[in-house]
């Protein structure tokens, strides 16, 4: 199998390239080589590389900025995936598209299945939902993988922001009334390749196991970071409410995803987010020691 990963410079894109499937060749195409919003460049890339599978890990992921740049977000998250899906059909390649828990409003209290009603609260969520629909319209048997709260050792993410703020300020205030599941790019990448190998199509949810508030997640980062000497100082995490931390984009209160369908296809549940966090922070510590 020959696979192309778009957005290969991002957290998930890098992980998809770093953890290729055993029977596959993976070509990572970063933004500098391919703007997925350029239909001519997309067609050209597909003609040149002739992949069996394309995994679209490119996205406009600046959730708050999207509120003031809706057109830019829509171009990348909604229009481009639809064009990519049509172009993939044209060369007989399957498309795997990555989407988000932010397609839900998070107003309930039970884990959300792929069939749960969608109701995005933000421009980012709405454009990602439109992207899913355009992909499925163009390629009815495409695979759409919704995930949540993605982190990796390298990249812009909550874990790295917390580590930085804890070092700089010693105290961070973190919302304790929004719940989801921290998910680590390496595990997610391997699950995506597993779903591709199993021939899955339609919408699948995949996150690590377990659930947490952002506060719980920050506390775990503090504990684990302190144990691994990553903070350099005693840090404190203070729980606050969403109302005390207003952001331009509204976020779901409860967007824990029910991943049982994907776990069944894969024949394995995901490991708990705390185990994946511990491994990721061990990697951060190793890299920092090497660079010291
Ligand atoms: N991060 C999360 O918490 C999260 C949660 C749920 C779902 N997801 C979904 O998971 C997927 C991967 O996200 P991620 O965490 O890996 O995000 P990321 O680290 O921000 O990576 C996204 C990548 O897409 C690239 N990109 C943006 N516009 C592009 C364009 N027009 N053409 C080609 N590449 C473009 C970005 O390049 P630049 O950096 O140069 O802009 C970046 O390398 C996305 O579909 C996202 O919606 C993420």
mmCIF file of C-alpha atoms and ligand atoms in Angstrom:
data_model
loop_
_atom_site.group_PDB
_atom_site.id
_atom_site.type_symbol
_atom_site.label_atom_id
_atom_site.label_comp_id
_atom_site.label_asym_id
_atom_site.label_seq_id
_atom_site.Cartn_x
_atom_site.Cartn_y
_atom_site.Cartn_z
ATOM 1 C CA UNK A 1 0.000 0.000 0.000
ATOM 2 C CA UNK A 2 1.259 3.454 -0.881
ATOM 3 C CA UNK A 3 -0.128 6.242 1.280
ATOM 4 C CA UNK A 4 0.204 10.003 1.152
ATOM 5 C CA UNK A 5 -0.235 12.133 4.278
ATOM 6 C CA UNK A 6 -1.203 15.772 3.750
ATOM 7 C CA UNK A 7 -0.423 18.311 6.475
ATOM 8 C CA UNK A 8 2.606 16.168 7.271
ATOM 9 C CA UNK A 9 4.275 18.914 9.310
ATOM 10 C CA UNK A 10 1.499 18.949 11.937
ATOM 11 C CA UNK A 11 1.281 16.861 15.098
ATOM 12 C CA UNK A 12 -0.743 14.030 13.592
ATOM 13 C CA UNK A 13 0.899 14.304 10.165
ATOM 14 C CA UNK A 14 4.350 13.811 11.686
ATOM 15 C CA UNK A 15 3.124 10.835 13.713
ATOM 16 C CA UNK A 16 1.487 9.187 10.681
ATOM 17 C CA UNK A 17 4.816 9.355 8.869
ATOM 18 C CA UNK A 18 6.804 8.243 11.939
ATOM 19 C CA UNK A 19 4.592 5.168 12.546
ATOM 20 C CA UNK A 20 3.926 3.722 9.080
ATOM 21 C CA UNK A 21 1.928 0.513 8.741
ATOM 22 C CA UNK A 22 4.034 -2.663 8.469
ATOM 23 C CA UNK A 23 2.968 -3.309 4.872
ATOM 24 C CA UNK A 24 2.989 0.274 3.648
ATOM 25 C CA UNK A 25 5.032 3.058 2.170
ATOM 26 C CA UNK A 26 4.065 6.481 3.526
ATOM 27 C CA UNK A 27 4.946 9.752 1.805
ATOM 28 C CA UNK A 28 4.504 12.833 3.983
ATOM 29 C CA UNK A 29 3.530 16.006 2.128
ATOM 30 C CA UNK A 30 3.837 19.109 4.324
ATOM 31 C CA UNK A 31 2.077 22.395 3.683
ATOM 32 C CA UNK A 32 5.184 23.864 2.050
ATOM 33 C CA UNK A 33 4.902 21.194 -0.684
ATOM 34 C CA UNK A 34 1.117 21.086 -0.984
ATOM 35 C CA UNK A 35 -1.575 23.620 -0.121
ATOM 36 C CA UNK A 36 -4.659 21.390 0.052
ATOM 37 C CA UNK A 37 -6.800 24.417 -0.817
ATOM 38 C CA UNK A 38 -5.160 24.577 -4.266
ATOM 39 C CA UNK A 39 -7.110 22.138 -6.508
ATOM 40 C CA UNK A 40 -4.513 22.222 -9.291
ATOM 41 C CA UNK A 41 -1.695 21.374 -6.885
ATOM 42 C CA UNK A 42 -3.823 18.573 -5.357
ATOM 43 C CA UNK A 43 -4.508 17.013 -8.777
ATOM 44 C CA UNK A 44 -0.845 17.337 -9.688
ATOM 45 C CA UNK A 45 0.301 15.646 -6.461
ATOM 46 C CA UNK A 46 -2.102 12.718 -6.987
ATOM 47 C CA UNK A 47 -0.978 12.260 -10.602
ATOM 48 C CA UNK A 48 2.660 12.311 -9.552
ATOM 49 C CA UNK A 49 2.494 10.066 -6.463
ATOM 50 C CA UNK A 50 -0.374 7.716 -7.457
ATOM 51 C CA UNK A 51 -1.242 6.704 -3.868
ATOM 52 C CA UNK A 52 -3.662 3.950 -2.861
ATOM 53 C CA UNK A 53 -4.671 5.941 0.210
ATOM 54 C CA UNK A 54 -4.539 9.623 1.177
ATOM 55 C CA UNK A 55 -4.793 10.609 4.849
ATOM 56 C CA UNK A 56 -5.760 14.235 5.205
ATOM 57 C CA UNK A 57 -4.123 15.500 8.417
ATOM 58 C CA UNK A 58 -4.070 19.108 7.170
ATOM 59 C CA UNK A 59 -6.476 21.512 8.818
ATOM 60 C CA UNK A 60 -6.987 25.060 9.977
ATOM 61 C CA UNK A 61 -6.726 24.275 13.707
ATOM 62 C CA UNK A 62 -6.573 27.754 15.307
ATOM 63 C CA UNK A 63 -9.962 27.392 17.006
ATOM 64 C CA UNK A 64 -10.216 30.936 18.407
ATOM 65 C CA UNK A 65 -8.683 32.686 15.389
ATOM 66 C CA UNK A 66 -11.218 30.939 13.130
ATOM 67 C CA UNK A 67 -13.954 33.103 14.684
ATOM 68 C CA UNK A 68 -12.455 36.145 12.952
ATOM 69 C CA UNK A 69 -11.117 34.276 9.890
ATOM 70 C CA UNK A 70 -14.124 32.130 8.932
ATOM 71 C CA UNK A 71 -13.323 32.197 5.209
ATOM 72 C CA UNK A 72 -9.768 30.952 5.720
ATOM 73 C CA UNK A 73 -11.016 28.179 8.021
ATOM 74 C CA UNK A 74 -13.765 27.224 5.583
ATOM 75 C CA UNK A 75 -11.354 27.030 2.635
ATOM 76 C CA UNK A 76 -9.077 24.530 4.398
ATOM 77 C CA UNK A 77 -11.519 22.612 6.626
ATOM 78 C CA UNK A 78 -14.620 22.471 4.402
ATOM 79 C CA UNK A 79 -13.881 23.153 0.715
ATOM 80 C CA UNK A 80 -10.439 21.569 0.381
ATOM 81 C CA UNK A 81 -11.412 18.138 1.817
ATOM 82 C CA UNK A 82 -14.305 17.932 -0.661
ATOM 83 C CA UNK A 83 -12.013 18.751 -3.584
ATOM 84 C CA UNK A 84 -9.433 16.273 -2.256
ATOM 85 C CA UNK A 85 -12.093 13.539 -2.040
ATOM 86 C CA UNK A 86 -13.221 14.139 -5.659
ATOM 87 C CA UNK A 87 -9.638 14.167 -6.884
ATOM 88 C CA UNK A 88 -8.911 10.930 -4.985
ATOM 89 C CA UNK A 89 -11.941 9.307 -6.661
ATOM 90 C CA UNK A 90 -10.474 10.372 -10.005
ATOM 91 C CA UNK A 91 -7.278 8.357 -9.424
ATOM 92 C CA UNK A 92 -8.834 5.464 -7.487
ATOM 93 C CA UNK A 93 -7.322 6.433 -4.130
ATOM 94 C CA UNK A 94 -9.207 6.079 -0.832
ATOM 95 C CA UNK A 95 -9.443 9.147 1.375
ATOM 96 C CA UNK A 96 -9.149 9.087 5.142
ATOM 97 C CA UNK A 97 -10.228 12.405 6.584
ATOM 98 C CA UNK A 98 -9.572 13.494 10.177
ATOM 99 C CA UNK A 99 -12.212 15.423 12.077
ATOM 100 C CA UNK A 100 -13.027 16.580 15.577
ATOM 101 C CA UNK A 101 -15.192 16.327 18.698
ATOM 102 C CA UNK A 102 -15.951 20.037 18.134
ATOM 103 C CA UNK A 103 -18.688 18.996 15.660
ATOM 104 C CA UNK A 104 -20.776 18.381 18.833
ATOM 105 C CA UNK A 105 -22.281 20.949 21.195
ATOM 106 C CA UNK A 106 -21.352 18.837 24.215
ATOM 107 C CA UNK A 107 -24.587 19.579 26.010
ATOM 108 C CA UNK A 108 -25.192 15.991 27.162
ATOM 109 C CA UNK A 109 -23.395 13.804 29.654
ATOM 110 C CA UNK A 110 -22.973 10.516 27.817
ATOM 111 C CA UNK A 111 -20.133 9.550 25.448
ATOM 112 C CA UNK A 112 -20.935 10.546 21.859
ATOM 113 C CA UNK A 113 -21.226 7.918 19.130
ATOM 114 C CA UNK A 114 -20.666 8.498 15.394
ATOM 115 C CA UNK A 115 -24.474 8.724 15.073
ATOM 116 C CA UNK A 116 -24.967 11.303 17.844
ATOM 117 C CA UNK A 117 -26.502 14.547 16.536
ATOM 118 C CA UNK A 118 -23.959 17.191 15.573
ATOM 119 C CA UNK A 119 -24.326 20.849 16.510
ATOM 120 C CA UNK A 120 -21.045 22.772 16.328
ATOM 121 C CA UNK A 121 -20.638 25.801 18.591
ATOM 122 C CA UNK A 122 -17.752 27.438 16.725
ATOM 123 C CA UNK A 123 -16.591 28.376 13.233
ATOM 124 C CA UNK A 124 -13.879 25.705 13.526
ATOM 125 C CA UNK A 125 -16.440 23.029 14.443
ATOM 126 C CA UNK A 126 -18.872 24.107 11.725
ATOM 127 C CA UNK A 127 -16.201 24.127 9.012
ATOM 128 C CA UNK A 128 -14.913 20.705 10.104
ATOM 129 C CA UNK A 129 -18.461 19.301 9.970
ATOM 130 C CA UNK A 130 -18.963 20.747 6.498
ATOM 131 C CA UNK A 131 -15.655 19.121 5.493
ATOM 132 C CA UNK A 132 -16.898 15.701 6.691
ATOM 133 C CA UNK A 133 -20.079 16.111 4.660
ATOM 134 C CA UNK A 134 -18.305 17.210 1.504
ATOM 135 C CA UNK A 135 -15.910 14.259 1.785
ATOM 136 C CA UNK A 136 -18.791 11.807 2.213
ATOM 137 C CA UNK A 137 -20.762 13.378 -0.648
ATOM 138 C CA UNK A 138 -17.795 13.029 -3.016
ATOM 139 C CA UNK A 139 -16.691 9.605 -1.740
ATOM 140 C CA UNK A 140 -19.443 7.716 0.104
ATOM 141 C CA UNK A 141 -17.051 5.008 1.347
ATOM 142 C CA UNK A 142 -14.434 7.436 2.683
ATOM 143 C CA UNK A 143 -13.223 6.933 6.241
ATOM 144 C CA UNK A 144 -13.734 9.895 8.585
ATOM 145 C CA UNK A 145 -11.919 9.608 11.924
ATOM 146 C CA UNK A 146 -13.077 11.997 14.623
ATOM 147 C CA UNK A 147 -10.669 12.524 17.477
ATOM 148 C CA UNK A 148 -10.134 15.017 20.319
ATOM 149 C CA UNK A 149 -7.626 16.943 22.441
ATOM 150 C CA UNK A 150 -4.587 15.898 20.351
ATOM 151 C CA UNK A 151 -1.107 16.263 21.859
ATOM 152 C CA UNK A 152 2.402 15.136 21.022
ATOM 153 C CA UNK A 153 5.885 15.841 22.322
ATOM 154 C CA UNK A 154 6.437 18.271 19.436
ATOM 155 C CA UNK A 155 3.836 20.782 18.410
ATOM 156 C CA UNK A 156 1.446 23.437 19.576
ATOM 157 C CA UNK A 157 -0.803 21.737 22.075
ATOM 158 C CA UNK A 158 -2.252 21.984 25.571
ATOM 159 C CA UNK A 159 0.428 19.773 27.159
ATOM 160 C CA UNK A 160 3.335 21.859 25.852
ATOM 161 C CA UNK A 161 1.532 25.122 26.687
ATOM 162 C CA UNK A 162 0.953 23.912 30.260
ATOM 163 C CA UNK A 163 4.601 22.887 30.670
ATOM 164 C CA UNK A 164 5.716 26.317 29.473
ATOM 165 C CA UNK A 165 3.272 28.266 31.655
ATOM 166 C CA UNK A 166 4.060 26.177 34.743
ATOM 167 C CA UNK A 167 7.761 26.896 34.251
ATOM 168 C CA UNK A 168 7.241 30.611 33.574
ATOM 169 C CA UNK A 169 4.550 31.415 36.139
ATOM 170 C CA UNK A 170 4.463 28.570 38.665
ATOM 171 C CA UNK A 171 0.669 28.829 38.713
ATOM 172 C CA UNK A 172 -1.882 28.136 35.985
ATOM 173 C CA UNK A 173 -5.649 28.590 36.041
ATOM 174 C CA UNK A 174 -7.445 25.911 34.049
ATOM 175 C CA UNK A 175 -11.124 25.262 33.313
ATOM 176 C CA UNK A 176 -12.561 22.335 35.249
ATOM 177 C CA UNK A 177 -16.035 22.120 33.663
ATOM 178 C CA UNK A 178 -15.197 20.998 30.102
ATOM 179 C CA UNK A 179 -14.662 17.253 29.664
ATOM 180 C CA UNK A 180 -13.028 15.224 26.895
ATOM 181 C CA UNK A 181 -10.237 12.719 26.348
ATOM 182 C CA UNK A 182 -6.594 13.691 25.855
ATOM 183 C CA UNK A 183 -5.263 11.801 22.839
ATOM 184 C CA UNK A 184 -1.668 11.322 21.745
ATOM 185 C CA UNK A 185 -0.664 11.602 18.124
ATOM 186 C CA UNK A 186 1.487 8.428 17.965
ATOM 187 C CA UNK A 187 -1.304 6.173 19.277
ATOM 188 C CA UNK A 188 -3.861 7.923 17.049
ATOM 189 C CA UNK A 189 -1.646 7.470 13.982
ATOM 190 C CA UNK A 190 -1.307 3.735 14.627
ATOM 191 C CA UNK A 191 -5.072 3.429 15.120
ATOM 192 C CA UNK A 192 -5.687 5.234 11.812
ATOM 193 C CA UNK A 193 -3.370 2.867 9.959
ATOM 194 C CA UNK A 194 -5.139 -0.036 11.681
ATOM 195 C CA UNK A 195 -8.535 1.222 10.511
ATOM 196 C CA UNK A 196 -7.170 1.672 6.982
ATOM 197 C CA UNK A 197 -5.816 -1.885 7.044
ATOM 198 C CA UNK A 198 -9.206 -3.180 8.218
ATOM 199 C CA UNK A 199 -10.908 -1.433 5.283
ATOM 200 C CA UNK A 200 -13.108 0.681 7.596
ATOM 201 C CA UNK A 201 -15.368 3.298 6.048
ATOM 202 C CA UNK A 202 -17.893 5.780 7.384
ATOM 203 C CA UNK A 203 -17.381 7.745 10.586
ATOM 204 C CA UNK A 204 -15.276 6.298 13.389
ATOM 205 C CA UNK A 205 -14.415 7.877 16.731
ATOM 206 C CA UNK A 206 -10.970 7.239 18.166
ATOM 207 C CA UNK A 207 -9.392 8.696 21.308
ATOM 208 C CA UNK A 208 -7.385 7.241 24.184
ATOM 209 C CA UNK A 209 -9.463 5.575 26.934
ATOM 210 C CA UNK A 210 -10.701 7.548 29.930
ATOM 211 C CA UNK A 211 -12.004 11.072 30.341
ATOM 212 C CA UNK A 212 -10.811 14.256 32.002
ATOM 213 C CA UNK A 213 -11.496 17.927 32.450
ATOM 214 C CA UNK A 214 -8.838 20.324 31.203
ATOM 215 C CA UNK A 215 -8.043 20.843 34.904
ATOM 216 C CA UNK A 216 -7.579 17.071 35.449
ATOM 217 C CA UNK A 217 -5.322 16.977 32.398
ATOM 218 C CA UNK A 218 -3.253 19.936 33.628
ATOM 219 C CA UNK A 219 -2.927 18.366 37.099
ATOM 220 C CA UNK A 220 -1.656 15.123 35.530
ATOM 221 C CA UNK A 221 0.850 17.118 33.440
ATOM 222 C CA UNK A 222 2.005 18.908 36.611
ATOM 223 C CA UNK A 223 2.375 15.666 38.598
ATOM 224 C CA UNK A 224 4.157 13.809 35.837
ATOM 225 C CA UNK A 225 6.228 16.890 34.875
ATOM 226 C CA UNK A 226 7.337 17.373 38.486
ATOM 227 C CA UNK A 227 8.302 13.667 38.770
ATOM 228 C CA UNK A 228 10.441 13.995 35.661
ATOM 229 C CA UNK A 229 12.087 17.298 36.675
ATOM 230 C CA UNK A 230 10.499 19.084 33.732
ATOM 231 C CA UNK A 231 9.164 22.080 35.651
ATOM 232 C CA UNK A 232 12.173 23.384 37.579
ATOM 233 C CA UNK A 233 9.821 24.867 40.176
ATOM 234 C CA UNK A 234 6.847 23.873 42.338
ATOM 235 C CA UNK A 235 3.783 24.516 40.190
ATOM 236 C CA UNK A 236 0.137 24.891 41.158
ATOM 237 C CA UNK A 237 -2.976 24.303 39.043
ATOM 238 C CA UNK A 238 -6.052 26.300 40.043
ATOM 239 C CA UNK A 239 -9.477 25.095 38.847
ATOM 240 C CA UNK A 240 -11.702 27.755 37.290
ATOM 241 C CA UNK A 241 -15.029 27.769 35.440
ATOM 242 C CA UNK A 242 -15.569 28.362 31.722
ATOM 243 C CA UNK A 243 -17.175 31.708 32.639
ATOM 244 C CA UNK A 244 -13.922 32.774 34.310
ATOM 245 C CA UNK A 245 -11.941 32.038 31.115
ATOM 246 C CA UNK A 246 -13.879 33.538 28.194
ATOM 247 C CA UNK A 247 -12.551 32.651 24.726
ATOM 248 C CA UNK A 248 -13.649 33.884 21.282
ATOM 249 C CA UNK A 249 -14.846 30.359 20.311
ATOM 250 C CA UNK A 250 -17.359 28.440 22.412
ATOM 251 C CA UNK A 251 -16.279 24.890 23.252
ATOM 252 C CA UNK A 252 -18.293 21.760 24.073
ATOM 253 C CA UNK A 253 -18.761 21.099 27.811
ATOM 254 C CA UNK A 254 -18.787 17.317 27.385
ATOM 255 C CA UNK A 255 -17.303 15.804 24.245
ATOM 256 C CA UNK A 256 -16.072 12.423 25.419
ATOM 257 C CA UNK A 257 -16.284 10.188 22.343
ATOM 258 C CA UNK A 258 -17.673 6.639 22.377
ATOM 259 C CA UNK A 259 -14.989 4.786 20.425
ATOM 260 C CA UNK A 260 -16.382 1.269 20.746
ATOM 261 C CA UNK A 261 -17.002 0.872 17.017
ATOM 262 C CA UNK A 262 -13.366 1.670 16.146
ATOM 263 C CA UNK A 263 -12.045 -0.400 19.053
ATOM 264 C CA UNK A 264 -14.093 -3.373 17.805
ATOM 265 C CA UNK A 265 -12.783 -2.943 14.249
ATOM 266 C CA UNK A 266 -9.235 -2.762 15.591
ATOM 267 C CA UNK A 267 -9.722 -5.625 18.045
ATOM 268 C CA UNK A 268 -8.230 -3.472 20.798
ATOM 269 C CA UNK A 269 -9.226 -0.611 23.064
ATOM 270 C CA UNK A 270 -6.889 2.346 23.347
ATOM 271 C CA UNK A 271 -4.636 2.655 26.364
ATOM 272 C CA UNK A 272 -5.630 5.181 29.046
ATOM 273 C CA UNK A 273 -4.679 8.792 28.357
ATOM 274 C CA UNK A 274 -2.609 8.922 31.570
ATOM 275 C CA UNK A 275 -0.365 6.082 30.326
ATOM 276 C CA UNK A 276 0.118 7.804 26.966
ATOM 277 C CA UNK A 277 0.842 11.112 28.758
ATOM 278 C CA UNK A 278 3.495 9.457 30.941
ATOM 279 C CA UNK A 279 5.219 8.016 27.867
ATOM 280 C CA UNK A 280 5.053 11.334 26.002
ATOM 281 C CA UNK A 281 6.508 13.305 28.913
ATOM 282 C CA UNK A 282 9.285 10.712 29.215
ATOM 283 C CA UNK A 283 10.097 11.504 25.577
ATOM 284 C CA UNK A 284 10.038 15.262 26.300
ATOM 285 C CA UNK A 285 12.448 14.689 29.220
ATOM 286 C CA UNK A 286 14.749 12.549 27.059
ATOM 287 C CA UNK A 287 14.903 15.213 24.320
ATOM 288 C CA UNK A 288 15.559 17.980 26.867
ATOM 289 C CA UNK A 289 18.392 15.970 28.416
ATOM 290 C CA UNK A 290 19.935 15.407 24.992
ATOM 291 C CA UNK A 291 19.734 19.138 24.225
ATOM 292 C CA UNK A 292 21.044 20.246 27.660
HETATM 293 N N1 LIG B 1 -5.219 19.400 17.828
HETATM 294 C C1 LIG B 1 -6.342 18.952 18.362
HETATM 295 O O1 LIG B 1 -6.569 19.083 19.569
HETATM 296 C C2 LIG B 1 -7.371 18.248 17.521
HETATM 297 C C3 LIG B 1 -8.538 17.789 18.137
HETATM 298 C C4 LIG B 1 -9.490 17.120 17.343
HETATM 299 C C5 LIG B 1 -9.272 16.931 16.001
HETATM 300 N N2 LIG B 1 -8.144 17.410 15.431
HETATM 301 C C6 LIG B 1 -7.968 17.219 13.994
HETATM 302 O O2 LIG B 1 -6.835 16.405 13.812
HETATM 303 C C7 LIG B 1 -6.191 16.743 12.576
HETATM 304 C C8 LIG B 1 -4.704 16.985 12.808
HETATM 305 O O3 LIG B 1 -4.563 18.063 13.725
HETATM 306 P P1 LIG B 1 -3.172 18.395 14.413
HETATM 307 O O4 LIG B 1 -3.396 18.393 15.873
HETATM 308 O O5 LIG B 1 -2.081 17.561 13.830
HETATM 309 O O6 LIG B 1 -3.048 19.913 13.951
HETATM 310 P P2 LIG B 1 -1.749 20.776 13.584
HETATM 311 O O7 LIG B 1 -0.588 20.330 14.394
HETATM 312 O O8 LIG B 1 -2.205 22.195 13.637
HETATM 313 O O9 LIG B 1 -1.472 20.349 12.070
HETATM 314 C C9 LIG B 1 -2.247 20.776 10.993
HETATM 315 C C10 LIG B 1 -1.317 20.912 9.828
HETATM 316 O O10 LIG B 1 -2.077 21.321 8.684
HETATM 317 C C11 LIG B 1 -1.292 22.290 7.992
HETATM 318 N N3 LIG B 1 -2.118 23.107 7.113
HETATM 319 C C12 LIG B 1 -2.910 24.160 7.419
HETATM 320 N N4 LIG B 1 -3.470 24.662 6.301
HETATM 321 C C13 LIG B 1 -3.025 23.894 5.277
HETATM 322 C C14 LIG B 1 -3.231 23.917 3.884
HETATM 323 N N5 LIG B 1 -4.020 24.832 3.300
HETATM 324 N N6 LIG B 1 -2.620 22.984 3.119
HETATM 325 C C15 LIG B 1 -1.812 22.055 3.679
HETATM 326 N N7 LIG B 1 -1.567 21.996 4.996
HETATM 327 C C16 LIG B 1 -2.170 22.903 5.790
HETATM 328 C C17 LIG B 1 -0.641 23.088 9.093
HETATM 329 O O11 LIG B 1 0.447 23.835 8.592
HETATM 330 P P3 LIG B 1 0.882 25.210 9.348
HETATM 331 O O12 LIG B 1 1.268 24.801 10.734
HETATM 332 O O13 LIG B 1 1.990 25.700 8.496
HETATM 333 O O14 LIG B 1 -0.348 26.079 9.337
HETATM 334 C C18 LIG B 1 -0.218 21.968 10.036
HETATM 335 O O15 LIG B 1 1.033 21.441 9.666
HETATM 336 C C19 LIG B 1 -6.963 17.947 12.019
HETATM 337 O O16 LIG B 1 -7.925 17.485 11.111
HETATM 338 C C20 LIG B 1 -7.677 18.500 13.248
HETATM 339 O O17 LIG B 1 -8.872 19.190 12.879
HETATM 340 C C21 LIG B 1 -7.176 18.044 16.156
#
